[in-house]
CSV table of C-alpha atoms in Angstrom, one decimal:
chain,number,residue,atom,x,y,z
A,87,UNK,CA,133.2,31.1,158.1
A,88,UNK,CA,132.6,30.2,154.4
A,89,UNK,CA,134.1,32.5,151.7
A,90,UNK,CA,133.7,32.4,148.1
A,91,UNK,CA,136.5,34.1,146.2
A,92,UNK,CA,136.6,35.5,142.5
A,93,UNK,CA,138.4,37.4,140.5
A,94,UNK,CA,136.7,41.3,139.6
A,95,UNK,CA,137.4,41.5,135.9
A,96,UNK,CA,137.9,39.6,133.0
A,97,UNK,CA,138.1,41.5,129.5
A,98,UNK,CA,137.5,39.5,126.3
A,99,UNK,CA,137.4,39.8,122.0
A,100,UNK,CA,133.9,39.2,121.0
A,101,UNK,CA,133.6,35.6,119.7
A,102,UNK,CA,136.6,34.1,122.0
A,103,UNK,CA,136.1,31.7,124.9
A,104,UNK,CA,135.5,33.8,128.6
A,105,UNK,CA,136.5,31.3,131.8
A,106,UNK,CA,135.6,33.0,135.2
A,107,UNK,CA,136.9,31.1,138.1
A,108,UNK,CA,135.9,30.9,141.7
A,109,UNK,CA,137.0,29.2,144.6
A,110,UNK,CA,135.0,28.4,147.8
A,111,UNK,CA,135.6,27.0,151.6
A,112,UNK,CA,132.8,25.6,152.5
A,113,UNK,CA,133.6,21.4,152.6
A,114,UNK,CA,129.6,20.8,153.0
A,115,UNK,CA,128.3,22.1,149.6
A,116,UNK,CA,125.5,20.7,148.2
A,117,UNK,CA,124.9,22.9,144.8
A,118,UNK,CA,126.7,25.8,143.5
A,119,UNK,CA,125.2,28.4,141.1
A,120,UNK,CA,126.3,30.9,138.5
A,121,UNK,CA,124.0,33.9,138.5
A,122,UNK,CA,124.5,36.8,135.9
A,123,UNK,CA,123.2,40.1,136.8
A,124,UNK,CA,123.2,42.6,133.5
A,125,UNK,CA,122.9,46.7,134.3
A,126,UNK,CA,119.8,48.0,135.8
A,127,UNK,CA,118.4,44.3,136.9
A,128,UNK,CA,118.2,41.5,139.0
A,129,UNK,CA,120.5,38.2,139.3
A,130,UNK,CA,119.0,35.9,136.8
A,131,UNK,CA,120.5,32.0,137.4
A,132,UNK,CA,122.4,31.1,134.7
A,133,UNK,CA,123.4,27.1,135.7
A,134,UNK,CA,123.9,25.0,138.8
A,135,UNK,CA,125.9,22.0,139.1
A,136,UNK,CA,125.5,19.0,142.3
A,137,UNK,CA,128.6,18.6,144.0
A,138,UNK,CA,129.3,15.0,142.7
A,139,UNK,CA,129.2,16.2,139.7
A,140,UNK,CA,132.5,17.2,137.8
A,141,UNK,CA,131.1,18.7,134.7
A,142,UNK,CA,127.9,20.4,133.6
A,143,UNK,CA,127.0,21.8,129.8
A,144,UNK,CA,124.3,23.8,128.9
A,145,UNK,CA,124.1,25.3,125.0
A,146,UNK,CA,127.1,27.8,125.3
A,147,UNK,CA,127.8,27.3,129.0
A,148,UNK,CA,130.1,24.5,130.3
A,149,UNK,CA,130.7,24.5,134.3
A,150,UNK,CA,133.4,22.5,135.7
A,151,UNK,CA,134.0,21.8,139.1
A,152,UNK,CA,136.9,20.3,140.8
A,153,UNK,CA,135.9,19.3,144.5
A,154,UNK,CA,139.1,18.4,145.7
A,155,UNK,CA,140.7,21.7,145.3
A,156,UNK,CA,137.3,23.5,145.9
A,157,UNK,CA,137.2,25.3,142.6
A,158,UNK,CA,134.3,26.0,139.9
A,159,UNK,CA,134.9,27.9,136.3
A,160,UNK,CA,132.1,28.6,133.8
A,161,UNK,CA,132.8,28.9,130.7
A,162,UNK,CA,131.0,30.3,128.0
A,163,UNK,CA,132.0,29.8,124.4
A,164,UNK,CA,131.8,32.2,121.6
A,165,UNK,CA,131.3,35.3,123.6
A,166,UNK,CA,129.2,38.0,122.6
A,167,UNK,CA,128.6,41.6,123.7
A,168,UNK,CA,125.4,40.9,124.8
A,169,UNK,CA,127.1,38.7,127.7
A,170,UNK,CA,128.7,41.7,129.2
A,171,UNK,CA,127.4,41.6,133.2
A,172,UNK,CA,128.8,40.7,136.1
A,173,UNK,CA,129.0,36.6,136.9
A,174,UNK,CA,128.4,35.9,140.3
A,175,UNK,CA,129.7,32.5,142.2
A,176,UNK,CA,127.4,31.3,145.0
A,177,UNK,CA,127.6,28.1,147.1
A,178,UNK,CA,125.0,26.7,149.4
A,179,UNK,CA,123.8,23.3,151.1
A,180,UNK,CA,120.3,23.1,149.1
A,181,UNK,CA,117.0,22.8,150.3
A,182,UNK,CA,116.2,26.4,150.3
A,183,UNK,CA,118.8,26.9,152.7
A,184,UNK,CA,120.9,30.4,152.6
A,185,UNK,CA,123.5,31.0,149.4
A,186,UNK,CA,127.0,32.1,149.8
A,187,UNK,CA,128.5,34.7,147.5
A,188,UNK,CA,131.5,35.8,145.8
A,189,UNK,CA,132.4,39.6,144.8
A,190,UNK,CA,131.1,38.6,141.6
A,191,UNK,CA,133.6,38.7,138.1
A,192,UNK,CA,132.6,41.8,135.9
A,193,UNK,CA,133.0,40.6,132.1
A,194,UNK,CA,133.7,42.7,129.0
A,195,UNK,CA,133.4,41.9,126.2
A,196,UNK,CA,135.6,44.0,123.2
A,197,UNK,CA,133.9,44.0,119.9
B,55,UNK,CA,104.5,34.7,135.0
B,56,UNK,CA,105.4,37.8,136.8
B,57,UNK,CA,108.6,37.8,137.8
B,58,UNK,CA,109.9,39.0,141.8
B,59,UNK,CA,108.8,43.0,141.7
B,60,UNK,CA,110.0,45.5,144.5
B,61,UNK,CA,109.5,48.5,145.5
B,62,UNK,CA,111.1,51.4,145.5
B,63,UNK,CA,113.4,50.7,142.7
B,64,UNK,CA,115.4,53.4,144.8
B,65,UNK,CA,115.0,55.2,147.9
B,66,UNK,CA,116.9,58.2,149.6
B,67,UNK,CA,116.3,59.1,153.3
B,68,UNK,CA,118.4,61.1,155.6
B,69,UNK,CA,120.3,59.3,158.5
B,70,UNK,CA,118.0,58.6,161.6
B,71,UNK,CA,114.4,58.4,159.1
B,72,UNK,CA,112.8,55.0,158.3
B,73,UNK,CA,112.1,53.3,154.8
B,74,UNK,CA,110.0,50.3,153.9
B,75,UNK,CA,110.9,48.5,151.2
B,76,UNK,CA,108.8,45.9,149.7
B,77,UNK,CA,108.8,42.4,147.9
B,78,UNK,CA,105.8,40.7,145.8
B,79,UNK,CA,107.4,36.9,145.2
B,80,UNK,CA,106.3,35.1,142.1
B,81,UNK,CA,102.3,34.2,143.2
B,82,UNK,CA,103.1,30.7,144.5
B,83,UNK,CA,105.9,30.7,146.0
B,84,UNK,CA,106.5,29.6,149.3
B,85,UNK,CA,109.9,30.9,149.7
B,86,UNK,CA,111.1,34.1,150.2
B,87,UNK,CA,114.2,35.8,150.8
B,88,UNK,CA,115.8,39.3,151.6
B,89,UNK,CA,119.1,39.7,150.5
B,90,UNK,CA,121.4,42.9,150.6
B,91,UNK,CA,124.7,43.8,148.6
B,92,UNK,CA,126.7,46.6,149.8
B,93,UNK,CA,128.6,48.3,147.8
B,94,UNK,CA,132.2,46.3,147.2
B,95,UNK,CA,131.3,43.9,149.7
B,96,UNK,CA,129.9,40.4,148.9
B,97,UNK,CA,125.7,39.6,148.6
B,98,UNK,CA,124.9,38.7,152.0
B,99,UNK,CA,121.7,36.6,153.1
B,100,UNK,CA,119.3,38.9,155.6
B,101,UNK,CA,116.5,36.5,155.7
B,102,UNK,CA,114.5,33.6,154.6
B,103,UNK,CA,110.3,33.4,154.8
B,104,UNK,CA,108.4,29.8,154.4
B,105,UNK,CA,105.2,31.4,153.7
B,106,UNK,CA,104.6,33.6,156.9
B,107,UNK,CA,106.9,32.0,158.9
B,108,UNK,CA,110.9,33.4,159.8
B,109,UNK,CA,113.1,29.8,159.1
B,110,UNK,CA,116.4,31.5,159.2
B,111,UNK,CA,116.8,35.6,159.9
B,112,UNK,CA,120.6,34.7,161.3
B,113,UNK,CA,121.9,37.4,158.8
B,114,UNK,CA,119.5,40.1,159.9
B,115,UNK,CA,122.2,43.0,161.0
B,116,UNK,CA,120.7,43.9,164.2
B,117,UNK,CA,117.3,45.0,165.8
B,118,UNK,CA,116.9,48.0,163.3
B,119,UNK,CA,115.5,45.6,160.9
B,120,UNK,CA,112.3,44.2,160.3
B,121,UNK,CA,110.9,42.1,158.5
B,122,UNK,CA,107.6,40.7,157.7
B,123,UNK,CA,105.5,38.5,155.4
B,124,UNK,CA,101.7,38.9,156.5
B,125,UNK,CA,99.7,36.5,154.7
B,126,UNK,CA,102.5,34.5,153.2
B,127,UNK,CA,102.5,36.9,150.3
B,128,UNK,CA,104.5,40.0,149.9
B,129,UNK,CA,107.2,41.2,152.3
B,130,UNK,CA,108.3,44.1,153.7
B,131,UNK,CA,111.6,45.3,155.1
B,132,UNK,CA,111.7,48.0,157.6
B,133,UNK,CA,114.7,50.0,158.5
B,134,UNK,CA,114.3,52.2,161.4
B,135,UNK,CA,116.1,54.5,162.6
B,136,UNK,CA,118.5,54.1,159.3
B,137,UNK,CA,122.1,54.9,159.4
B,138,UNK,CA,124.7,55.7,157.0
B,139,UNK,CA,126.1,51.8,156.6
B,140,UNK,CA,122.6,50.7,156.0
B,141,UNK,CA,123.0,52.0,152.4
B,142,UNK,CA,123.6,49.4,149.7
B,143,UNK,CA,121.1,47.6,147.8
B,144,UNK,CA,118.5,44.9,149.1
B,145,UNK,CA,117.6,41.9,147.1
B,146,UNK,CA,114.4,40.4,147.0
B,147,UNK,CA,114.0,36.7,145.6
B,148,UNK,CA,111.2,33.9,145.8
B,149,UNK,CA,111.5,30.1,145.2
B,150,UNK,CA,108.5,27.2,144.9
B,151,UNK,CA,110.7,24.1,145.7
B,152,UNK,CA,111.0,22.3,149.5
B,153,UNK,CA,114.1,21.0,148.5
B,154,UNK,CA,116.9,20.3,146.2
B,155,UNK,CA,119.2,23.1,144.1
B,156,UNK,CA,118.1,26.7,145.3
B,157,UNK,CA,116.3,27.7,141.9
B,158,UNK,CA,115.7,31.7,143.5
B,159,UNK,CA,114.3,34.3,141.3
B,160,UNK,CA,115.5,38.1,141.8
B,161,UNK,CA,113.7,41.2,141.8
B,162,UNK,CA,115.9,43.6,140.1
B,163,UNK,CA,116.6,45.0,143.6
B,164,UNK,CA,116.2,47.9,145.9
B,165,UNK,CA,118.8,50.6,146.2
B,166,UNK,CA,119.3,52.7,149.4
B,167,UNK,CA,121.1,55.5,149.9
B,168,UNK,CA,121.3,56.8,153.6
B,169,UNK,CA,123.1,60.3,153.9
């Protein structure tokens, strides 16, 4: 079955660059997402990117995605304490069809 | 806009009771989804609503769950009888669009605890 694979924790210095990587199986992926889910709520979607797309930016956030070897990053520059959460990886066809998840990456981020 | 609410925030019941938990989507929203994270296991999709309608409950665990969407406005999820592995926490989330990029909107969640 699809799987979507991440690593659990990544520990940065405030104002350095965090990359969170995830991997995923599923050949027929339409979209996949980068939610953020911060203590106490729920997962708030950060960015998505279309599968023939290699590259996505948004202000601080840059998503890259490699579809040959399946693999996604987000990266945020400038990291602050206030983007301490856990950064979940989820892949899914589109058109309101089901989401696949990964473990989800926890970040810290060391003032 | 009001964001995805639900309700209880958390719940404890004893093994064998029953607990409703419930989802108001964003007013609007024809989508509607359950989902349910238990603890160090991935997120996994229960359930998707097109207004009243099921379109896909394939990750409903078995026939101890039910869920409903009267009206095609908020939803419940009914566990009953629940046991100890039904304890993790159930996501709610609600989306307008009929197609494209999955643009959901979480509740903050729903935790269980089944002893």
């Amino acid at each position: 079955g699809e799987d979507v694979e991440q690593s659990l924790f990544l520990s940065v210095r405030e104002g350095d660059s965090s990359v969170i990587n995830c991997t995923y199986t599923d050949s027929s992926s339409t979209y996949l997402y980068w939610y953020k889910q911060e203590p106490g709520a729920g997962l708030q979607l950060l960015t998505y990117i279309f599968s023939n797309m290699d590259m996505k930016q948004d202000q601080r956030l840059t998503v890259l995605l490699n579809k040959k070897d399946k693999h996604l990053s987000l990266r945020i520059a400038d990291t602050q304490t206030g983007d301490s959460a856990i950064y979940f990886c989820a892949d899914g066809p589109g058109n309101n069809r089901k989401l696949i998840w990964g473990l989800g990456t926890s970040l810290a981020v060391n003032p | 806009e009001a964001g995805v609410t639900q309700f209880p925030s958390h719940s404890v019941i004893e093994k064998g009771q029953t607990v409703t938990l419930r989802c108001d989507p964003i007013s609007g929203h024809d989508n509607l989804y359950w989902y349910r994270r238990v603890m160090g296991k991935e997120i996994k999709f229960l359930l998707h609503f097109v207004k009243e309608s099921k379109q896909d409950e394939s990750g409903m665990p078995n026939n101890r769950f039910l869920a409903e969407r009267t009206g095609g406005t908020y939803s419940t999820l009914k566990v009953q009888p629940a046991e100890l592995e039904d304890s993790g926490v159930y996501f709610c989330a609600s989306s307008p669009r009929l197609g494209g990029a999955n643009v959901l909107t979480f509740g903050a969640g729903s935790r269980l605890t089944v002893l």
